[in-house]
Amino acid sequence: MTSELAPEPMATDAALLEALRDGWREAQTVFQEMFPGPVSLLEPVVGITDLVELLPDTIAVGMRFEGRSPGLAALSLDCTAARALVVSLLGSGEADDAEVLSLLTDTSLELANIVLNAVLAEAGRALSETYRFEVPALMTADELAVPYGCRAYLLRGEIVCGEALPAPAQVIIRRASSGERGR
Amino acid sequence: MAMVMEEPRRRSALIIDDSRVAQMILGRLIAASGWEASRVAGGRQALAYLEREQPDVVFVDLLMPEMSGLEFLDELLRRGYRLPVVVLTADAQESTRRACRRYPIHAFLRKPARADVISKTLDSIPVAADDI
């Protein structure tokens, strides 16, 4: 990833960034409740960027939201970590390759739904906003790209599944571009 | 004369969620409480199911393609159903909770489903009059 986190976010963004941190903590709880195996989400680096890129071998799920400030939230996860999460859900005795593969997308969609809702709920509380969500969908790097002149809030952390090494996990939140509004 | 004891009917739940994973997680928790669980992927399939079966409780997600959970609740009202409904959603905003009050829902729960909460919720579902 080449995106740069702003070292000193603007003061007006401080409350929102703190809310997003709280949302990430909520997401940590979600992971522990949802997966029977040992899964942990490590503390993220939080910041503002105008350039969002996906690492290779990541799966990204985006969810558009409507409200006073419509936008797009996304969760991207390392594919190996996503696969480990499916195996954790199925239980080691039940997990065959075909079943794991067939549930990989579905697990990522459901996980993104829960995590992004947790993060946006905190953001909404901080901004006194409520949101209506669209059904989550797999997204490409192009769809997640920050429109010219806009910024995105980025939480970049790591996920640890069982004995595996920490793998990248990030949450991206950005305002809708003018072309995306009212779709 | 030997008396034949009838097995009590297992209580049943219908899960409405477009996510197979969410269905699987909730289905396991319901089964662990000794209930039967049937699963459908959306509101339309659920309405078709309800024409032939009578579950003791319905668990419904809100964010689904084609027919949302709120549209499903509207349709239940329109058709005159009075089933216990539990909303299980990732969207726990107060505005969403309020929107669900269009139907007298039994409970509003936040995803992911937790074993203790599901067990307690199932215990609180009233027994149908014809089962007593």
XYZ file of C-alpha atoms in Angstrom:
315
model
C 0.000 0.000 0.000
C 1.338 3.431 -0.866
C -1.348 5.632 0.633
C -0.042 8.087 3.209
C -1.825 8.743 6.456
C -1.899 12.402 7.366
C 0.387 12.715 10.406
C -1.693 15.458 12.012
C -5.373 15.162 11.183
C -7.334 18.411 11.250
C -8.827 19.218 14.654
C -12.365 19.070 13.245
C -11.772 15.441 12.332
C -10.483 14.463 15.753
C -13.872 13.502 17.172
C -14.716 11.391 14.145
C -11.370 9.629 14.201
C -11.858 8.831 17.880
C -15.334 7.503 17.094
C -13.885 5.309 14.355
C -11.352 3.951 16.840
C -14.278 3.084 19.131
C -15.967 1.425 16.178
C -12.877 -0.687 15.567
C -12.967 -1.766 19.227
C -16.586 -2.794 18.700
C -15.412 -4.763 15.670
C -12.841 -6.519 17.864
C -15.695 -7.747 20.038
C -17.616 -8.800 16.929
C -14.742 -11.005 15.779
C -14.545 -12.676 19.174
C -18.292 -13.310 19.262
C -18.615 -14.497 15.680
C -15.704 -16.911 15.413
C -15.260 -19.851 17.752
C -11.476 -20.066 17.200
C -8.933 -17.583 18.530
C -9.233 -14.503 16.324
C -8.058 -11.047 17.264
C -8.048 -7.692 15.583
C -4.992 -5.610 16.475
C -5.141 -1.866 17.189
C -5.236 0.149 13.974
C -3.404 3.164 12.668
C -6.127 5.732 12.062
C -5.871 8.653 9.717
C -7.062 10.597 6.735
C -5.888 9.966 3.203
C -6.730 10.946 -0.349
C -5.372 7.727 -1.794
C -6.767 4.288 -0.990
C -5.159 1.251 -2.525
C -5.821 -2.398 -1.877
C -2.982 -4.743 -1.104
C -2.596 -7.748 -3.396
C -4.539 -10.843 -2.316
C -7.148 -8.980 -0.335
C -10.883 -9.307 -0.532
C -12.809 -6.030 -0.243
C -16.470 -5.592 0.643
C -18.116 -2.202 0.353
C -21.400 -0.916 1.688
C -22.929 2.344 0.495
C -24.821 4.398 3.034
C -27.359 7.190 2.739
C -27.981 9.985 5.193
C -27.091 13.634 5.618
C -23.565 12.773 4.437
C -23.854 9.757 2.139
C -20.802 7.668 1.486
C -19.152 4.325 1.121
C -17.611 2.136 3.821
C -15.465 -0.859 3.048
C -13.646 -3.652 4.816
C -10.672 -5.267 3.161
C -9.144 -8.437 4.495
C -6.197 -10.549 3.514
C -7.520 -13.588 1.569
C -5.579 -16.067 3.699
C -7.073 -14.553 6.847
C -10.565 -14.643 5.310
C -10.046 -18.311 4.511
C -8.888 -19.000 8.087
C -12.062 -17.341 9.359
C -14.224 -19.648 7.234
C -12.349 -22.705 8.538
C -12.871 -21.400 12.074
C -16.609 -21.088 11.412
C -16.943 -24.533 9.877
C -14.794 -26.258 12.497
C -11.645 -28.105 11.442
C -13.422 -31.463 11.149
C -15.969 -30.167 8.648
C -13.856 -27.925 6.457
C -13.191 -29.282 2.980
C -11.726 -27.052 0.290
C -14.889 -26.770 -1.796
C -17.005 -25.788 1.183
C -14.444 -23.248 2.381
C -14.294 -21.702 -1.088
C -18.061 -21.567 -1.411
C -18.360 -19.723 1.908
C -15.428 -17.346 1.438
C -17.406 -14.568 -0.238
C -20.451 -15.062 1.960
C -18.378 -14.899 5.148
C -16.595 -11.750 3.974
C -19.918 -10.082 3.100
C -21.497 -10.909 6.445
C -18.404 -9.929 8.392
C -18.204 -6.593 6.552
C -21.889 -6.000 7.203
C -21.394 -6.435 10.947
C -18.035 -4.655 11.265
C -18.961 -1.663 9.080
C -22.254 -1.233 10.892
C -20.361 -1.194 14.207
C -17.869 1.385 12.941
C -20.503 3.600 11.294
C -22.750 3.457 14.342
C -19.942 5.111 16.312
C -19.351 7.653 13.545
C -23.079 8.394 13.438
C -23.157 8.944 17.189
C -20.209 11.356 16.946
C -21.830 13.318 14.106
C -25.455 12.966 15.321
C -26.308 11.329 12.016
C -28.287 8.224 11.153
C -27.636 6.081 8.110
C -29.532 3.765 5.799
C -27.404 1.020 4.349
C -27.323 -0.790 1.039
C -26.640 -4.514 0.836
C -22.854 -5.099 1.025
C -21.082 -6.152 -2.160
C -17.607 -7.184 -3.276
C -15.738 -4.177 -4.616
C -12.707 -3.472 -6.745
C -9.955 -0.988 -5.998
C -11.448 1.345 -8.639
C -14.788 1.421 -6.853
C -13.085 2.240 -3.562
C -10.839 4.944 -5.006
C -11.224 8.357 -3.396
C -12.723 10.845 -5.880
C -10.547 13.785 -6.838
C -10.583 16.480 -4.170
C -12.091 14.169 -1.522
C -10.581 12.412 1.469
C -11.145 9.086 3.137
C -10.876 7.952 6.728
C -8.711 4.885 7.012
C -8.255 2.395 9.837
C -5.379 0.145 9.038
C -4.824 -2.771 11.394
C -4.069 -6.445 11.397
C -6.006 -9.609 12.052
C -4.583 -12.687 13.739
C -6.281 -16.038 13.192
C -5.023 -18.829 15.439
C -1.328 -19.491 14.999
C -1.068 -17.576 11.715
C 1.013 -14.425 11.366
C -0.852 -11.114 11.535
C -2.435 -10.209 8.189
C -3.668 -6.823 6.935
C -7.211 -5.678 7.621
C -8.490 -2.187 6.942
C -11.655 -0.155 7.081
C -12.147 2.691 4.616
C -14.863 5.312 4.935
C -15.336 8.027 2.383
C -18.032 10.420 1.304
C -19.942 9.617 -1.860
C -18.752 11.283 -5.043
C -21.273 13.476 -6.855
C -21.790 10.641 -9.374
C -22.642 8.192 -6.612
C -25.155 10.392 -4.801
C -28.798 9.528 -5.250
C -28.073 6.280 -7.077
C -52.857 -51.843 28.574
C -49.642 -50.063 27.634
C -49.933 -46.355 27.317
C -48.394 -44.719 24.277
C -46.748 -41.446 25.186
C -46.597 -38.889 22.411
C -43.265 -37.161 21.895
C -43.728 -33.462 22.518
C -43.473 -31.457 19.311
C -40.098 -29.755 18.948
C -40.552 -26.055 18.742
C -39.437 -24.509 15.492
C -37.897 -21.307 14.236
C -37.692 -19.873 10.744
C -34.495 -17.989 9.858
C -34.729 -15.372 7.106
C -31.314 -14.161 6.001
C -29.661 -13.838 2.605
C -26.312 -14.791 4.158
C -25.634 -18.524 4.287
C -23.066 -17.912 7.008
C -25.522 -15.952 9.147
C -28.090 -18.740 8.629
C -25.502 -21.324 9.646
C -24.409 -19.500 12.826
C -27.954 -18.802 13.990
C -29.148 -22.290 12.967
C -26.485 -23.868 15.203
C -27.445 -21.699 18.161
C -31.139 -22.491 17.738
C -30.427 -26.218 17.457
C -28.255 -26.024 20.578
C -31.342 -24.777 22.429
C -33.255 -27.884 21.353
C -35.323 -26.139 18.677
C -35.691 -26.992 15.002
C -34.543 -24.383 12.526
C -35.591 -23.884 8.913
C -33.778 -21.396 6.721
C -34.807 -19.250 3.781
C -32.817 -16.600 1.915
C -35.396 -13.839 1.679
C -38.785 -12.389 2.526
C -40.606 -13.826 -0.489
C -39.455 -17.371 0.264
C -40.448 -16.797 3.885
C -43.970 -15.759 2.932
C -44.304 -18.889 0.783
C -43.007 -20.975 3.703
C -45.538 -19.412 6.090
C -48.392 -20.447 3.807
C -47.634 -24.110 4.546
C -45.809 -24.109 7.908
C -46.388 -22.488 11.264
C -43.085 -21.830 13.048
C -43.153 -20.733 16.686
C -40.877 -17.791 15.932
C -39.352 -16.040 12.947
C -35.851 -14.546 12.993
C -35.455 -11.933 10.271
C -32.496 -9.900 9.044
C -33.232 -6.370 7.816
C -30.686 -5.732 5.079
C -31.596 -8.138 2.282
C -31.882 -7.760 -1.487
C -35.307 -7.893 -3.218
C -37.392 -7.663 -0.040
C -35.919 -5.980 3.024
C -36.762 -7.112 6.533
C -38.920 -4.004 7.021
C -40.869 -4.795 3.837
C -41.318 -8.325 5.141
C -42.744 -6.963 8.415
C -45.142 -4.763 6.409
C -46.256 -7.798 4.431
C -46.818 -9.830 7.615
C -49.081 -7.056 8.897
C -50.926 -6.763 5.588
C -51.600 -10.513 5.545
C -52.751 -10.487 9.174
C -50.014 -12.661 10.665
C -49.404 -12.312 14.402
C -46.264 -14.426 14.700
C -43.537 -13.726 17.229
C -40.792 -12.058 15.177
C -37.222 -11.454 16.305
C -35.254 -8.917 14.279
C -31.556 -9.839 14.131
C -29.540 -7.163 12.415
C -26.094 -5.579 12.282
C -27.771 -2.166 12.096
C -28.574 -1.385 15.720
C -29.185 2.354 15.272
C -32.082 3.706 17.329
C -33.749 4.932 14.110
C -33.724 1.362 12.775
C -35.098 -0.010 16.023
C -37.922 2.559 15.832
C -38.666 1.641 12.226
C -39.235 -1.974 13.286
C -42.028 -0.921 15.636
C -44.443 -0.956 12.691
C -44.906 -4.628 13.645
C -45.203 -5.825 17.264
C -41.805 -7.537 17.199
C -40.862 -9.839 20.046
C -37.222 -8.702 20.235
C -34.645 -6.613 18.424
C -31.184 -8.211 18.564
C -27.842 -7.118 17.264
C -25.640 -9.312 15.069
C -23.601 -11.381 15.529
C -25.991 -13.768 17.261
C -24.745 -14.798 20.707
C -25.574 -18.162 22.245
C -26.791 -16.810 25.601
C -28.978 -14.147 23.997
C -30.547 -16.548 21.492
C -31.217 -19.144 24.203
C -32.839 -16.538 26.464
C -34.907 -15.174 23.574
C -36.165 -18.639 22.605
C -37.102 -19.328 26.230
C -39.232 -16.192 26.176
C -41.280 -17.213 23.125
C -44.834 -18.001 24.264
C -46.110 -21.523 23.706
C -48.886 -21.662 21.086
C -52.350 -22.379 22.567
C -52.767 -25.628 20.586
C -49.478 -26.995 22.015
C -50.634 -26.810 25.641
